[in-house]
Short mmCIF file of C-alpha atoms and ligand atoms in Angstrom, two decimals:
data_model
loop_
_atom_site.label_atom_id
_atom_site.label_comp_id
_atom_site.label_asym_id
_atom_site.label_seq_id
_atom_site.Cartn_x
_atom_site.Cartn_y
_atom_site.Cartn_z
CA UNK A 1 0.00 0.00 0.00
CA UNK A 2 1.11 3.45 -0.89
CA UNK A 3 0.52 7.04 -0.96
CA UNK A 4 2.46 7.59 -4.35
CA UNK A 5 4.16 4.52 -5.11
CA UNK A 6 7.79 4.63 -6.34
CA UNK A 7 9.23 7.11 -3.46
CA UNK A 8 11.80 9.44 -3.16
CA UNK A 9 13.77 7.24 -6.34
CA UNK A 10 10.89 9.47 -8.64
CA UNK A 11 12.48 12.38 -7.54
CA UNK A 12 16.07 11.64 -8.63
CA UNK A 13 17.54 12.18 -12.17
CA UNK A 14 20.19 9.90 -12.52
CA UNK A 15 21.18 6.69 -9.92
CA UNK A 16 24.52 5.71 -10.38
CA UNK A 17 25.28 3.30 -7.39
CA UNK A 18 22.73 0.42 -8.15
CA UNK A 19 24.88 -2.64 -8.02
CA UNK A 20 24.97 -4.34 -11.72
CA UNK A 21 23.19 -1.13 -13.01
CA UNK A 22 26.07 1.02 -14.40
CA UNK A 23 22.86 4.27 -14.89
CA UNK A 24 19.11 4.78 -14.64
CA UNK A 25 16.79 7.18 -13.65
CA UNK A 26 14.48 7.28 -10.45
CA UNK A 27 11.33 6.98 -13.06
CA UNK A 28 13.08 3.78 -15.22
CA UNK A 29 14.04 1.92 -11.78
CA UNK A 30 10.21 2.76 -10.24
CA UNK A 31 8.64 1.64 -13.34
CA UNK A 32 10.88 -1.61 -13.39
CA UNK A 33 10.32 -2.35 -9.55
CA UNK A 34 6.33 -2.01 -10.42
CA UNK A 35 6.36 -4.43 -13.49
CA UNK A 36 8.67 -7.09 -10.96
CA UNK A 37 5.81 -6.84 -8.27
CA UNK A 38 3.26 -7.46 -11.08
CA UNK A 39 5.10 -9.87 -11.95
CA UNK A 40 3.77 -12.48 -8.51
CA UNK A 41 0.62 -12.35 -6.97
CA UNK A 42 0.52 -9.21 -4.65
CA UNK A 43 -1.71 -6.64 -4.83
CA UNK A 44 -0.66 -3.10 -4.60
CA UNK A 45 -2.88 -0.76 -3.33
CA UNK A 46 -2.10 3.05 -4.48
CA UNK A 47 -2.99 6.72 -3.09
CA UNK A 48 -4.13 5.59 -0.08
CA UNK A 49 -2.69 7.12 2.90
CA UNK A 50 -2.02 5.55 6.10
CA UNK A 51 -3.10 7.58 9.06
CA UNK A 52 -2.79 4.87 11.96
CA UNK A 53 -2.08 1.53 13.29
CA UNK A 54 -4.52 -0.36 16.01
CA UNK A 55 -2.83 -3.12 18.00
CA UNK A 56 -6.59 -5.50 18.67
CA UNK A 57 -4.96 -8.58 19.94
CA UNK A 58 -2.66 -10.24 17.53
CA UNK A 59 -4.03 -8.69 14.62
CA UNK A 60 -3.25 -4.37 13.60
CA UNK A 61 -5.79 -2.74 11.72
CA UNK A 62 -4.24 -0.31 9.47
CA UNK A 63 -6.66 2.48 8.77
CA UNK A 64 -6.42 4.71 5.33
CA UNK A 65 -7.79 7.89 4.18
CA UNK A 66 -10.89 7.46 2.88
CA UNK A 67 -12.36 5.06 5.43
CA UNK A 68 -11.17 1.59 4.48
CA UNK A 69 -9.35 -0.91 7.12
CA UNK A 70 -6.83 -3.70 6.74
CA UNK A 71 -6.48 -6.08 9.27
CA UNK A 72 -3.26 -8.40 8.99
CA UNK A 73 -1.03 -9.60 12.09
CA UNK A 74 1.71 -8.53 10.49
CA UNK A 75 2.84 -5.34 8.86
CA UNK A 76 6.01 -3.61 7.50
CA UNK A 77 6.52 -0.06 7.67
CA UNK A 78 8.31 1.66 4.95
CA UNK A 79 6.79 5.14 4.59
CA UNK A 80 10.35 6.52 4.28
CA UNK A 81 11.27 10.34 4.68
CA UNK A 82 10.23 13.68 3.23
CA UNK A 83 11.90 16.96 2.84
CA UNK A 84 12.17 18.54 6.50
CA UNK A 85 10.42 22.22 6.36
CA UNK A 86 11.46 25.85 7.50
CA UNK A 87 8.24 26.29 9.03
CA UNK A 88 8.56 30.09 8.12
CA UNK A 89 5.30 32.51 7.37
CA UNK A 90 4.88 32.08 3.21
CA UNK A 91 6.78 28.27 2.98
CA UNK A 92 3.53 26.56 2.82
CA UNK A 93 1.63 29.16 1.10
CA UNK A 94 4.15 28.79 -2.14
CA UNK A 95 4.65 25.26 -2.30
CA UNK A 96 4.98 24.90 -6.14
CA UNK A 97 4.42 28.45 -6.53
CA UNK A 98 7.94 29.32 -6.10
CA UNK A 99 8.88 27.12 -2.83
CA UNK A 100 10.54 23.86 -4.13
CA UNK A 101 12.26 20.49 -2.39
CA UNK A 102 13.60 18.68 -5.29
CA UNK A 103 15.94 20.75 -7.58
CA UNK A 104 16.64 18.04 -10.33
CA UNK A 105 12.70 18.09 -10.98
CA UNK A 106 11.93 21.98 -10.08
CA UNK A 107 15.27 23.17 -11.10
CA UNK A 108 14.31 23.54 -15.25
CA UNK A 109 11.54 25.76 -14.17
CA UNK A 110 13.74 28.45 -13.24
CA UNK A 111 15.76 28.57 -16.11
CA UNK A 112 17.51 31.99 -16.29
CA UNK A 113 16.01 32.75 -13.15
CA UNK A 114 17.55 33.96 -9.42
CA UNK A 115 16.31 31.48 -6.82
CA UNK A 116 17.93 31.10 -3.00
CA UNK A 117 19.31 27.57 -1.90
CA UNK A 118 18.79 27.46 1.74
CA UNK A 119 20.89 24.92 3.72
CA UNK A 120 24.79 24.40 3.15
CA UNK A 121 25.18 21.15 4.03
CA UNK A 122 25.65 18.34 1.09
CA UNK A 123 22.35 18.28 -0.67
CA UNK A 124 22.26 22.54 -0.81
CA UNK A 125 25.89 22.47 -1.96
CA UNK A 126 24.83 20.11 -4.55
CA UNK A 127 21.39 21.79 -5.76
CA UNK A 128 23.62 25.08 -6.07
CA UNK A 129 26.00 23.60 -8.54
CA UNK A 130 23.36 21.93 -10.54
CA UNK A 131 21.11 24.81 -10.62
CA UNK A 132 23.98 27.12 -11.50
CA UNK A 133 23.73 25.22 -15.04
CA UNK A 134 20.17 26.35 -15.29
CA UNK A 135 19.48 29.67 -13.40
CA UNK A 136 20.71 32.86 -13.95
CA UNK A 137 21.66 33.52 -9.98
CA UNK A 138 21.69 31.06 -7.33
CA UNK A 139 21.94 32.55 -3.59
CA UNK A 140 22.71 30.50 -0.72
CA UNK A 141 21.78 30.86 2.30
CA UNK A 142 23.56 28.86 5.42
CA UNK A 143 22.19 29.06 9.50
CA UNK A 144 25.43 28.37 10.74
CA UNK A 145 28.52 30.06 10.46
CA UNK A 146 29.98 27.66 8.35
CA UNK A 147 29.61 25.21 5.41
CA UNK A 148 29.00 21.57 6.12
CA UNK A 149 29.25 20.09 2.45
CA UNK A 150 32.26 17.76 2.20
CA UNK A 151 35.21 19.98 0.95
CA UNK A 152 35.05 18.44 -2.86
CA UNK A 153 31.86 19.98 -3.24
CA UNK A 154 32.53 23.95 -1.30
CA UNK A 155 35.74 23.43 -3.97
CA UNK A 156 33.28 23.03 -6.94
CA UNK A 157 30.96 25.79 -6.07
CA UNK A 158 33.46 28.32 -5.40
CA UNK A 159 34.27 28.20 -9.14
CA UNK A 160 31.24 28.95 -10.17
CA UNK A 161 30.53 33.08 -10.73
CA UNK A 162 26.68 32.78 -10.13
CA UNK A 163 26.74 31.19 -6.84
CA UNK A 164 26.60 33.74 -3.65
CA UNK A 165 26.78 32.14 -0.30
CA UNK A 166 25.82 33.75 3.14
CA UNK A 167 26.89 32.54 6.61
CA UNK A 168 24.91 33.06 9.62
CA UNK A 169 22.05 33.66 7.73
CA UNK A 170 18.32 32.98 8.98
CA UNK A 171 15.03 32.70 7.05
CA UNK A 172 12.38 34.38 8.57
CA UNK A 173 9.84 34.64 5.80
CA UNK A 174 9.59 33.19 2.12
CA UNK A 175 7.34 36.57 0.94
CA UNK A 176 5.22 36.37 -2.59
CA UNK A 177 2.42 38.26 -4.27
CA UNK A 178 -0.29 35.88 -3.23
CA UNK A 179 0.40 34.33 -6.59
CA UNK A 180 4.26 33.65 -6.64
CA UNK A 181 7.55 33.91 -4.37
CA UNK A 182 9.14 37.53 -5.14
CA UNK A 183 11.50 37.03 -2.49
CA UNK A 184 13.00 36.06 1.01
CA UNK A 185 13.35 37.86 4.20
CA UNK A 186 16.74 37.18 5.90
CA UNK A 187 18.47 37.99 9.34
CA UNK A 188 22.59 37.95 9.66
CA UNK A 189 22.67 36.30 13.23
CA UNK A 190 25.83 38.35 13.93
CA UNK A 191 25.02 41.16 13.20
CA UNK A 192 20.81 41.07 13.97
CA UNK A 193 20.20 42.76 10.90
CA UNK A 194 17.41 41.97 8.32
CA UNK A 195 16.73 42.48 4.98
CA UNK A 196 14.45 41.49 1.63
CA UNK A 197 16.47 39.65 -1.28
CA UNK A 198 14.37 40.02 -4.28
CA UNK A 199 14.42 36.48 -6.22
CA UNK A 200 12.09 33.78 -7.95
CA UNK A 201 12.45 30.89 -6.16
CA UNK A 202 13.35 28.90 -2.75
CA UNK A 203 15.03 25.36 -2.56
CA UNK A 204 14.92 24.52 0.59
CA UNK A 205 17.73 22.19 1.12
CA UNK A 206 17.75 21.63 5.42
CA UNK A 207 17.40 17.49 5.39
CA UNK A 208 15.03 15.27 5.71
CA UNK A 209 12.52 13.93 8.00
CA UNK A 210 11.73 10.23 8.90
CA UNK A 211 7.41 9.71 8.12
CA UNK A 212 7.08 7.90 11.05
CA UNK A 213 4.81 10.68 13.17
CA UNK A 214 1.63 8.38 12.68
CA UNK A 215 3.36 5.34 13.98
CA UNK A 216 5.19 6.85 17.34
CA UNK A 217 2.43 5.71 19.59
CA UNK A 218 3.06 1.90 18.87
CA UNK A 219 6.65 1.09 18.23
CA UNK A 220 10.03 3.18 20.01
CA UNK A 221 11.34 5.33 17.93
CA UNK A 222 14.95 7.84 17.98
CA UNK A 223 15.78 11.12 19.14
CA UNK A 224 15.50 12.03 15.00
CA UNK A 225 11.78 10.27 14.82
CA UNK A 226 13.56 7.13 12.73
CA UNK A 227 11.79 3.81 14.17
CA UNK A 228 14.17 1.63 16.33
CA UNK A 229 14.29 -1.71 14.78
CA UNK A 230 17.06 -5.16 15.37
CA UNK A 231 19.11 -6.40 13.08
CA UNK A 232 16.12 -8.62 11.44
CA UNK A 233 13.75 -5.36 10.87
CA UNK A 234 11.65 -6.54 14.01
CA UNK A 235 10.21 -3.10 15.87
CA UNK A 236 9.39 -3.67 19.73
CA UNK A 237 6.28 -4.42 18.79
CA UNK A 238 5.62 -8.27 17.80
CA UNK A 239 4.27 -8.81 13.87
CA UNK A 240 5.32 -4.94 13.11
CA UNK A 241 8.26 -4.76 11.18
CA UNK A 242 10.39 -1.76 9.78
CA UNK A 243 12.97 -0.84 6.61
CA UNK A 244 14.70 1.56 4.79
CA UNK A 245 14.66 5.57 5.13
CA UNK A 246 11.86 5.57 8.22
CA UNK A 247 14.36 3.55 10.48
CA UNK A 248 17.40 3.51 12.27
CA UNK A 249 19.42 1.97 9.63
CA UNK A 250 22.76 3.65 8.62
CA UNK A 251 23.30 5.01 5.51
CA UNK A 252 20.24 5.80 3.19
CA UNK A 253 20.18 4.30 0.13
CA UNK A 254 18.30 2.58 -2.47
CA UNK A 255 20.64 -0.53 -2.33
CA UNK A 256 19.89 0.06 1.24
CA UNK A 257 16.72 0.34 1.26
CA UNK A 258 16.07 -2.21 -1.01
CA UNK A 259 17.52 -4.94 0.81
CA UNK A 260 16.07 -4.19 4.37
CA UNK A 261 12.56 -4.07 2.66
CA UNK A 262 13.88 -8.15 1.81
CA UNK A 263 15.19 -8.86 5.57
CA UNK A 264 11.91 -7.63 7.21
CA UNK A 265 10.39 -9.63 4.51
CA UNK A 266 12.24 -12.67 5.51
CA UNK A 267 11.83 -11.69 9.06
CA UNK A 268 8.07 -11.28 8.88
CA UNK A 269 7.77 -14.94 7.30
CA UNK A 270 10.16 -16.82 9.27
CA UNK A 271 7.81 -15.27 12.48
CA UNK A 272 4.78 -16.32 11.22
CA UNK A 273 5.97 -20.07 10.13
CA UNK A 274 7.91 -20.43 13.91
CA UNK A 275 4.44 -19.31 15.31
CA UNK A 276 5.37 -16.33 17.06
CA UNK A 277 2.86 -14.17 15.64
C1 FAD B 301 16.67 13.90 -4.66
C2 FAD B 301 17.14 12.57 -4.13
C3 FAD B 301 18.14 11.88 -4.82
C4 FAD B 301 18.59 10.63 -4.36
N1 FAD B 301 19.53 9.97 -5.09
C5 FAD B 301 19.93 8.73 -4.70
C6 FAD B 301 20.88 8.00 -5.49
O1 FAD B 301 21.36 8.43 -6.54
N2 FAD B 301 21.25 6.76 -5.03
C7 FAD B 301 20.77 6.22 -3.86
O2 FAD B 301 21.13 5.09 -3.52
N3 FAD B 301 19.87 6.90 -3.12
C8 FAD B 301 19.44 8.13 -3.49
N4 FAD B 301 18.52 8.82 -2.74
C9 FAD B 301 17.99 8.18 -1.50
C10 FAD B 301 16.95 7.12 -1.84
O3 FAD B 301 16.00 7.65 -2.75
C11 FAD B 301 16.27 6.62 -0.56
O4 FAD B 301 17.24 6.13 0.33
C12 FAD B 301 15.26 5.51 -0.85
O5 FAD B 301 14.33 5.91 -1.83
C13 FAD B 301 14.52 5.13 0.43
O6 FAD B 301 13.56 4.18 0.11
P1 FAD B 301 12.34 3.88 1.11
O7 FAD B 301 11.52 2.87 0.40
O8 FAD B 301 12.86 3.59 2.47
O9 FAD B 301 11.54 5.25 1.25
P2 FAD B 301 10.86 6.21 0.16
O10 FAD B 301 11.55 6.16 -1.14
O11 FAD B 301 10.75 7.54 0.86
O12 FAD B 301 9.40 5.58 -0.05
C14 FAD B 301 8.42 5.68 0.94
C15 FAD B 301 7.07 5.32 0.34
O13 FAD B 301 6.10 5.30 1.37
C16 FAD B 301 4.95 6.05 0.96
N5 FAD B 301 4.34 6.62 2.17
C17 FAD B 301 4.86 7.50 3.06
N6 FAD B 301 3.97 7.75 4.04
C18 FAD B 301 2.87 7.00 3.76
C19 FAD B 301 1.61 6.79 4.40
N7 FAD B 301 1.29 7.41 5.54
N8 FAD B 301 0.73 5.93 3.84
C20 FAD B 301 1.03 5.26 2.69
N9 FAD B 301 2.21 5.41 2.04
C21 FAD B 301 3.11 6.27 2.57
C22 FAD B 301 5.52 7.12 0.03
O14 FAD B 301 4.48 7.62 -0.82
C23 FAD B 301 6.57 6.30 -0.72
O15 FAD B 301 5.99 5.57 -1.76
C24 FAD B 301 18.03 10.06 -3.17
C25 FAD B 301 17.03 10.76 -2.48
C26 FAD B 301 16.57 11.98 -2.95
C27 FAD B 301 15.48 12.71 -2.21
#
């Protein structure tokens, strides 16, 4: 069951570290992982939305927008992460108005454009460089007082004549015309002062953040929201498993990913055929 089947891999260009694949793109590897799944008898349920788990007895009910109910005693979480917000006045107002997430599918919108990165850490280090290729102006903005992008990439972007970057810079306000973003309001934390920077477009670039709200009521989850699970996928609670992006598991991946979805598959069967759930 999914929201939007396919994940975050939709949102990437080009995957380059899929063992045996030398390149593909998030949409080819989606649309193969959909045709293997058709492929044996499961069904796949899309756009539904989970909004809660019920432990009754040995059985959970999982309960989906729109009313309808599934009742299994076993289930595997792998909602994944999304793209962690400012939560400044005008971010949600703009989304897709000028406020973007994912620069290698908003980026060509902004061709000759000046947009703001905000976050210096790898992934806004990275959407600066590859946005440079496409806007006119890219801006970066940075909280802390220095860069946290590994050193290759603050090399690469300081050869690049359209990228600014700014330190010690907060976002206080995304501001727009009630019909797109004409610009940003921004404090220097040293110094307290604020001003407007007049631009098209926001990529907000600050991390992401593990979907597991809806779940933290039933199984133990981290400091970061990522759901504690063993080294077989198993949560704390019996018959409710875990994988990829939504857990504790180092290093997120696809390859990752891909093969914890298998062990808490594994997991999940050799439970049920020991009896335990
Ligand atoms: C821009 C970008 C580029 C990347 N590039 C690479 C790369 O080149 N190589 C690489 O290895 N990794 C890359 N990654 C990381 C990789 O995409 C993730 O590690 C991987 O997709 C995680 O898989 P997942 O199945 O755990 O979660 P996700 O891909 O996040 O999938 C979660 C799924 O759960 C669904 N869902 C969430 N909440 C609910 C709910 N309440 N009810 C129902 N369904 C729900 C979502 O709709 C989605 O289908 C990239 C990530 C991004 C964002």
């Amino acid at each position: 069951m999914a929201e939007k089947a396919g994940g975050q891999i939709k949102e990437t260009v080009g995957i380059e570290n899929m063992i045996s694949i030398l390149k593909t793109t998030g949409e080819q590897l989606a649309s193969n992982l959909k045709l293997h799944m058709q492929d044996y008898d499961i069904d796949l349920f899309e756009h539904r939305r989970v909004e809660k788990i019920e432990i009754k007895g040995k059985n959970k009910v999982v309960l989906v927008n729109g009313g309808e109910t599934y009742i299994s005693p076993q289930v595997i979480i792998a909602t994944g992460a999304s793209w962690r917000k400012l939560n400044v006045p005008g971010e949600s107002d703009y989304i897709g108005k000028g406020v973007a997430f994912c620069p290698h599918c908003d980026g060509p919108f902004y061709k000759g454009k000046h947009v703001a990165v905000i976050g210096g850490g790898n992934s806004g280090i990275e959407a600066a460089i590859d946005l440079a290729g496409i806007c006119y102006k890219v801006t970066v903005f940075e909280f802390l007082d220095d860069l946290k992008a590994d050193q290759v990439l603050q090399e690469k972007v300081k050869t690049l004549s359209n990228v600014e970057i700014h330190k010690s810079s907060q976002t206080l306000e995304i501001t727009g015309n009630n019909e797109k973003v004409n610009g940003i309001r921004i404090k220097n934390r040293n110094t307290e002062e604020e001003r407007v920077v007049d631009l098209d477009g926001v990529f907000v670039q600050i991390g992401l953040v593990p979907n597991s709200s809806i779940f933290k009521d039933i199984v133990n989850t981290n400091r970061f929201g990522e759901i504690e699970t063993d080294n077989h996928c198993r949560t704390n609670q019996p018959g409710i498993y875990a994988a990829g992006d939504v857990t504790t598991v180092p290093y997120k991946q696809i390859v990752i990913s891909m093969g914890e979805g298998a062990k808490a598959a594994l997991a999940a069967f050799e439970d049920r055929t020991r009896g335990d759930i």
